[in-house]
Tab-separated table of C-alpha atoms in Angstrom:
chain	number	residue	atom	x	y	z
A	1	MET	CA	-102.544	-20.982	30.763
A	2	THR	CA	-101.696	-19.251	27.533
A	3	LYS	CA	-102.848	-19.624	23.961
A	4	THR	CA	-101.124	-19.869	20.615
A	5	SER	CA	-102.100	-19.797	16.985
A	6	GLY	CA	-100.078	-21.253	14.152
A	7	LEU	CA	-96.446	-21.949	15.002
A	8	GLY	CA	-94.966	-22.266	11.548
A	9	ASN	CA	-93.785	-18.664	11.073
A	10	ASP	CA	-93.133	-17.776	14.715
A	11	ILE	CA	-89.745	-16.000	14.817
A	12	ALA	CA	-89.563	-16.532	18.600
A	13	LEU	CA	-89.746	-20.317	18.194
A	14	ILE	CA	-86.552	-22.067	19.311
A	15	SER	CA	-87.660	-25.693	19.300
A	16	ARG	CA	-90.804	-27.756	18.752
A	17	VAL	CA	-91.345	-31.465	19.415
A	18	HIS	CA	-94.384	-33.710	19.684
A	19	VAL	CA	-94.921	-35.492	22.974
A	20	ASP	CA	-95.141	-38.874	21.218
A	21	GLY	CA	-92.416	-38.197	18.668
A	22	PRO	CA	-89.294	-40.392	18.572
A	23	GLY	CA	-86.486	-38.930	20.650
A	24	ALA	CA	-88.688	-36.118	21.986
A	25	VAL	CA	-86.889	-35.901	25.334
A	26	GLU	CA	-83.425	-35.864	23.781
A	27	ALA	CA	-84.342	-33.328	21.092
A	28	LEU	CA	-86.014	-30.968	23.546
A	29	ALA	CA	-83.152	-31.281	26.036
A	30	HIS	CA	-80.456	-30.559	23.447
A	31	ASP	CA	-82.320	-27.572	22.012
A	32	LEU	CA	-83.048	-26.140	25.456
A	33	TRP	CA	-79.450	-26.555	26.595
A	34	ASN	CA	-77.989	-24.962	23.479
A	35	PHE	CA	-80.409	-22.058	23.908
A	36	LEU	CA	-79.668	-21.571	27.626
A	37	LEU	CA	-75.900	-22.054	27.604
A	38	PRO	CA	-74.911	-18.550	26.409
A	39	ARG	CA	-77.606	-16.926	28.549
A	40	VAL	CA	-77.195	-18.365	32.053
A	41	HIS	CA	-74.468	-18.301	34.702
A	42	PRO	CA	-74.595	-19.362	38.369
A	43	VAL	CA	-73.494	-15.903	39.550
A	44	LEU	CA	-73.949	-13.431	36.712
A	45	ALA	CA	-77.286	-14.721	35.367
A	46	PRO	CA	-78.846	-17.385	37.624
A	47	LEU	CA	-81.499	-19.633	36.113
A	48	GLN	CA	-84.960	-19.351	37.667
A	49	ILE	CA	-87.618	-21.842	36.552
A	50	VAL	CA	-91.239	-20.827	37.093
A	51	CYS	CA	-93.860	-23.524	36.486
A	52	ILE	CA	-97.230	-21.806	36.134
A	53	GLY	CA	-100.690	-23.339	36.546
A	54	THR	CA	-103.020	-24.892	39.072
A	55	ASP	CA	-103.771	-28.390	40.318
A	56	ARG	CA	-107.481	-27.480	40.327
A	57	SER	CA	-107.725	-27.823	36.546
A	58	THR	CA	-106.696	-30.887	34.547
A	59	GLY	CA	-105.597	-28.890	31.527
A	60	ASP	CA	-103.791	-26.230	33.532
A	61	CYS	CA	-101.803	-28.553	35.803
A	62	LEU	CA	-98.976	-29.123	33.298
A	63	GLY	CA	-96.706	-26.509	34.886
A	64	PRO	CA	-97.165	-27.670	38.499
A	65	LEU	CA	-96.700	-31.296	37.416
A	66	VAL	CA	-93.379	-30.416	35.784
A	67	GLY	CA	-92.364	-28.468	38.879
A	68	SER	CA	-93.175	-31.377	41.193
A	69	LYS	CA	-91.280	-33.843	39.015
A	70	LEU	CA	-88.234	-31.556	39.009
A	71	SER	CA	-88.570	-30.955	42.742
A	72	SER	CA	-88.350	-34.715	43.296
A	73	LEU	CA	-84.748	-34.564	42.054
A	74	GLY	CA	-83.931	-33.373	45.560
A	75	SER	CA	-81.278	-30.773	44.797
A	76	PHE	CA	-80.393	-28.282	42.102
A	77	PRO	CA	-77.096	-26.934	40.796
A	78	PRO	CA	-75.813	-23.679	42.308
A	79	GLY	CA	-77.505	-20.736	40.643
A	80	VAL	CA	-80.793	-22.527	39.894
A	81	ARG	CA	-84.139	-21.934	41.629
A	82	LEU	CA	-87.527	-23.565	41.030
A	83	PHE	CA	-90.981	-22.117	41.701
A	84	GLY	CA	-94.339	-23.792	41.140
A	85	THR	CA	-95.319	-27.315	42.200
A	86	LEU	CA	-98.561	-29.168	42.877
A	87	ASP	CA	-98.196	-28.351	46.581
A	88	GLU	CA	-97.189	-24.714	46.027
A	89	PRO	CA	-98.538	-23.655	42.627
A	90	VAL	CA	-97.868	-20.347	40.890
A	91	HIS	CA	-101.186	-19.140	39.475
A	92	ALA	CA	-103.240	-16.048	38.688
A	93	ALA	CA	-103.886	-15.173	42.341
A	94	ASN	CA	-100.226	-15.113	43.423
A	95	LEU	CA	-98.381	-14.442	40.163
A	96	ASP	CA	-97.522	-10.834	41.060
A	97	ASP	CA	-96.013	-11.982	44.372
A	98	TYR	CA	-93.751	-14.440	42.582
A	99	ALA	CA	-92.843	-11.836	39.956
A	100	ARG	CA	-91.516	-9.649	42.777
A	101	LEU	CA	-89.749	-12.617	44.370
A	102	LEU	CA	-87.876	-13.284	41.129
A	103	GLN	CA	-86.357	-9.815	41.365
A	104	GLU	CA	-85.818	-9.667	45.116
A	105	ASP	CA	-82.004	-9.658	45.089
A	106	GLY	CA	-81.792	-7.036	42.349
A	107	ARG	CA	-79.320	-8.886	40.162
A	108	PRO	CA	-79.978	-10.021	36.592
A	109	SER	CA	-81.315	-13.529	36.123
A	110	PHE	CA	-82.687	-15.690	33.330
A	111	VAL	CA	-86.273	-16.763	33.976
A	112	LEU	CA	-87.694	-19.781	32.145
A	113	ALA	CA	-91.485	-20.012	32.422
A	114	VAL	CA	-93.326	-23.318	31.907
A	115	ASP	CA	-97.055	-23.392	31.207
A	116	ALA	CA	-99.889	-25.214	29.474
A	117	CYS	CA	-101.335	-23.772	26.300
A	118	LEU	CA	-104.512	-23.879	24.219
A	119	GLY	CA	-104.172	-23.844	20.437
A	120	ARG	CA	-105.294	-25.333	17.160
A	121	SER	CA	-106.349	-28.966	17.069
A	122	GLU	CA	-103.413	-29.921	14.836
A	123	ASN	CA	-100.982	-28.527	17.426
A	124	ILE	CA	-102.265	-30.539	20.405
A	125	GLY	CA	-99.412	-32.520	21.939
A	126	TYR	CA	-96.668	-30.192	20.718
A	127	ILE	CA	-94.138	-28.738	23.148
A	128	SER	CA	-92.345	-25.535	22.182
A	129	ILE	CA	-89.482	-23.415	23.487
A	130	LYS	CA	-89.909	-19.726	22.679
A	131	ASP	CA	-87.735	-16.690	23.268
A	132	GLY	CA	-89.321	-13.809	25.144
A	133	PRO	CA	-91.778	-13.556	28.050
A	134	LEU	CA	-94.824	-15.733	28.618
A	135	LYS	CA	-98.246	-14.076	28.712
A	136	PRO	CA	-100.132	-16.293	31.172
A	137	GLY	CA	-103.901	-16.162	31.287
A	138	THR	CA	-104.436	-15.409	27.607
A	139	GLY	CA	-105.873	-18.890	27.119
A	140	VAL	CA	-108.773	-17.973	29.405
A	141	ASN	CA	-108.950	-14.293	28.421
A	142	LYS	CA	-107.114	-12.930	31.458
A	143	ASN	CA	-104.552	-10.128	31.372
A	144	LEU	CA	-101.813	-11.165	33.807
A	145	THR	CA	-98.234	-10.083	34.440
A	146	GLU	CA	-95.787	-11.272	31.785
A	147	VAL	CA	-93.212	-13.727	33.121
A	148	GLY	CA	-89.882	-14.955	31.848
A	149	SER	CA	-86.934	-14.308	29.602
A	150	ALA	CA	-88.116	-17.325	27.604
A	151	HIS	CA	-90.881	-19.866	27.961
A	152	LEU	CA	-91.660	-23.517	27.394
A	153	ILE	CA	-95.286	-24.360	26.575
A	154	GLY	CA	-97.282	-27.492	25.837
A	155	VAL	CA	-100.504	-27.415	23.799
A	156	VAL	CA	-102.952	-29.498	25.838
A	157	ASN	CA	-106.242	-28.777	24.063
A	158	VAL	CA	-108.153	-26.634	21.569
A	159	GLY	CA	-108.605	-22.925	22.239
A	160	GLY	CA	-111.075	-20.345	21.036
A	161	PHE	CA	-114.309	-21.317	22.784
A	162	MET	CA	-115.498	-22.321	26.273
A	163	GLU	CA	-111.921	-22.307	27.558
A	164	TYR	CA	-112.695	-23.193	31.187
A	165	PHE	CA	-114.840	-26.133	30.105
A	166	VAL	CA	-112.116	-27.273	27.697
A	167	LEU	CA	-109.477	-27.137	30.434
A	168	GLN	CA	-111.598	-29.196	32.818
A	169	ASN	CA	-112.175	-31.806	30.103
A	170	THR	CA	-108.582	-32.162	28.948
A	171	ARG	CA	-107.161	-35.688	28.947
A	172	LEU	CA	-104.993	-36.185	32.024
A	173	SER	CA	-103.034	-38.880	30.188
A	174	LEU	CA	-101.852	-36.300	27.635
A	175	VAL	CA	-100.902	-33.795	30.323
A	176	MET	CA	-98.968	-36.477	32.227
A	177	ARG	CA	-97.057	-37.570	29.115
A	178	MET	CA	-96.180	-33.985	28.302
A	179	ALA	CA	-95.054	-33.356	31.884
A	180	ASP	CA	-92.800	-36.426	31.693
A	181	VAL	CA	-91.174	-35.259	28.444
A	182	ILE	CA	-90.627	-31.716	29.712
A	183	ALA	CA	-89.384	-32.747	33.168
A	184	ASN	CA	-87.035	-35.418	31.812
A	185	SER	CA	-85.557	-33.030	29.261
A	186	MET	CA	-85.113	-30.320	31.885
A	187	ALA	CA	-83.539	-32.809	34.293
A	188	ALA	CA	-80.973	-33.621	31.604
A	189	VAL	CA	-80.324	-29.906	31.083
A	190	LEU	CA	-79.796	-29.393	34.818
A	191	GLY	CA	-77.314	-32.267	34.794
A	192	TRP	CA	-75.367	-30.659	31.951
A	193	TYR	CA	-75.578	-27.306	33.747
A	194	TRP	CA	-74.001	-28.902	36.807
A	195	GLU	CA	-71.224	-30.533	34.774
A	196	TYR	CA	-70.491	-27.328	32.879
A	197	PHE	CA	-70.563	-24.756	35.662
A	198	HIS	CA	-70.149	-26.411	39.040
A	199	PRO	CA	-66.810	-28.218	38.614
A	200	ASN	CA	-65.258	-25.294	36.755
A	201	LEU	CA	-66.599	-22.237	38.549
A	202	CYS	CA	-64.273	-21.033	41.295
A	203	MET	CA	-65.236	-18.242	43.659
A	204	ASP	CA	-62.898	-15.589	44.968
A	205	GLU	CA	-64.133	-16.001	48.552
A	206	LYS	CA	-62.518	-12.775	49.737
A	207	ASN	CA	-64.262	-10.560	47.182
A	208	GLN	CA	-67.187	-12.877	46.340
A	209	LYS	CA	-66.588	-12.454	42.642
A	210	PRO	CA	-66.604	-15.178	40.000
A	211	MET	CA	-63.211	-16.223	38.703
A	212	PRO	CA	-62.797	-17.325	35.075
A	213	LEU	CA	-64.095	-20.712	34.031
A	214	LEU	CA	-61.376	-23.320	33.812
A	215	HIS	CA	-61.061	-25.715	30.891
A	216	ALA	CA	-64.230	-24.347	29.321
A	217	ASP	CA	-62.952	-25.016	25.806
A	218	GLY	CA	-62.659	-28.696	26.540
A	219	TRP	CA	-66.162	-29.084	27.863
A	220	ALA	CA	-67.603	-29.854	24.421
A	221	ALA	CA	-65.849	-33.214	24.639
A	222	VAL	CA	-68.139	-34.319	27.471
A	223	HIS	CA	-69.959	-37.179	25.777
A	224	ALA	CA	-73.236	-36.813	27.652
A	225	ALA	CA	-73.901	-33.248	26.568
A	226	PRO	CA	-74.298	-31.634	23.154
A	227	SER	CA	-71.871	-28.936	22.153
A	228	SER	CA	-73.208	-25.400	21.944
A	229	GLY	CA	-72.551	-25.425	18.228
A	230	GLU	CA	-74.755	-28.393	17.356
């Protein structure tokens, strides 16, 4: 659980949509994909998704809900890992363990953190993609390990006073709608990731090194995915 203030002049802000806005899933998916495309690679920079929060708090269960919805897809493209579900949440008590797990193989990766957020009343219901690490726990005045190369947050309620009480009295219907928008947009991104990398990435099995992408220039013609220049 993090917190945010005004979002209007935030230079780290990549995208912002309202959960009930028209085309929210499509807009968030396109913006997230265009942001990730130059930064991830199945071998050179694997994508690791960390959904932070706990199922013991209505307001703070956004991350685990998203993780569970994504987990229900059954399989992920090569080079993608998911951490944090309702059954196995990533929270304050085990965050350091997962931070070490993200770095266990020693190679560079791109970590996308997903978390709930407290903010101003006028920002409730907004979902944002931001560059840079997430600072979990700030919404409840905790100083926890920073996580992520970038983060995706949803403002679930008002911050600034009685944070634990506010989290416990957050509308589950709002959290569920936000989880649906985030999970559906990320599912679309994972589909585009698979189309872009998996059919074209060949491995030199003898040396275990990535060979050049084939037909990469023609990928923008794939009708289901936005081009990186949109």
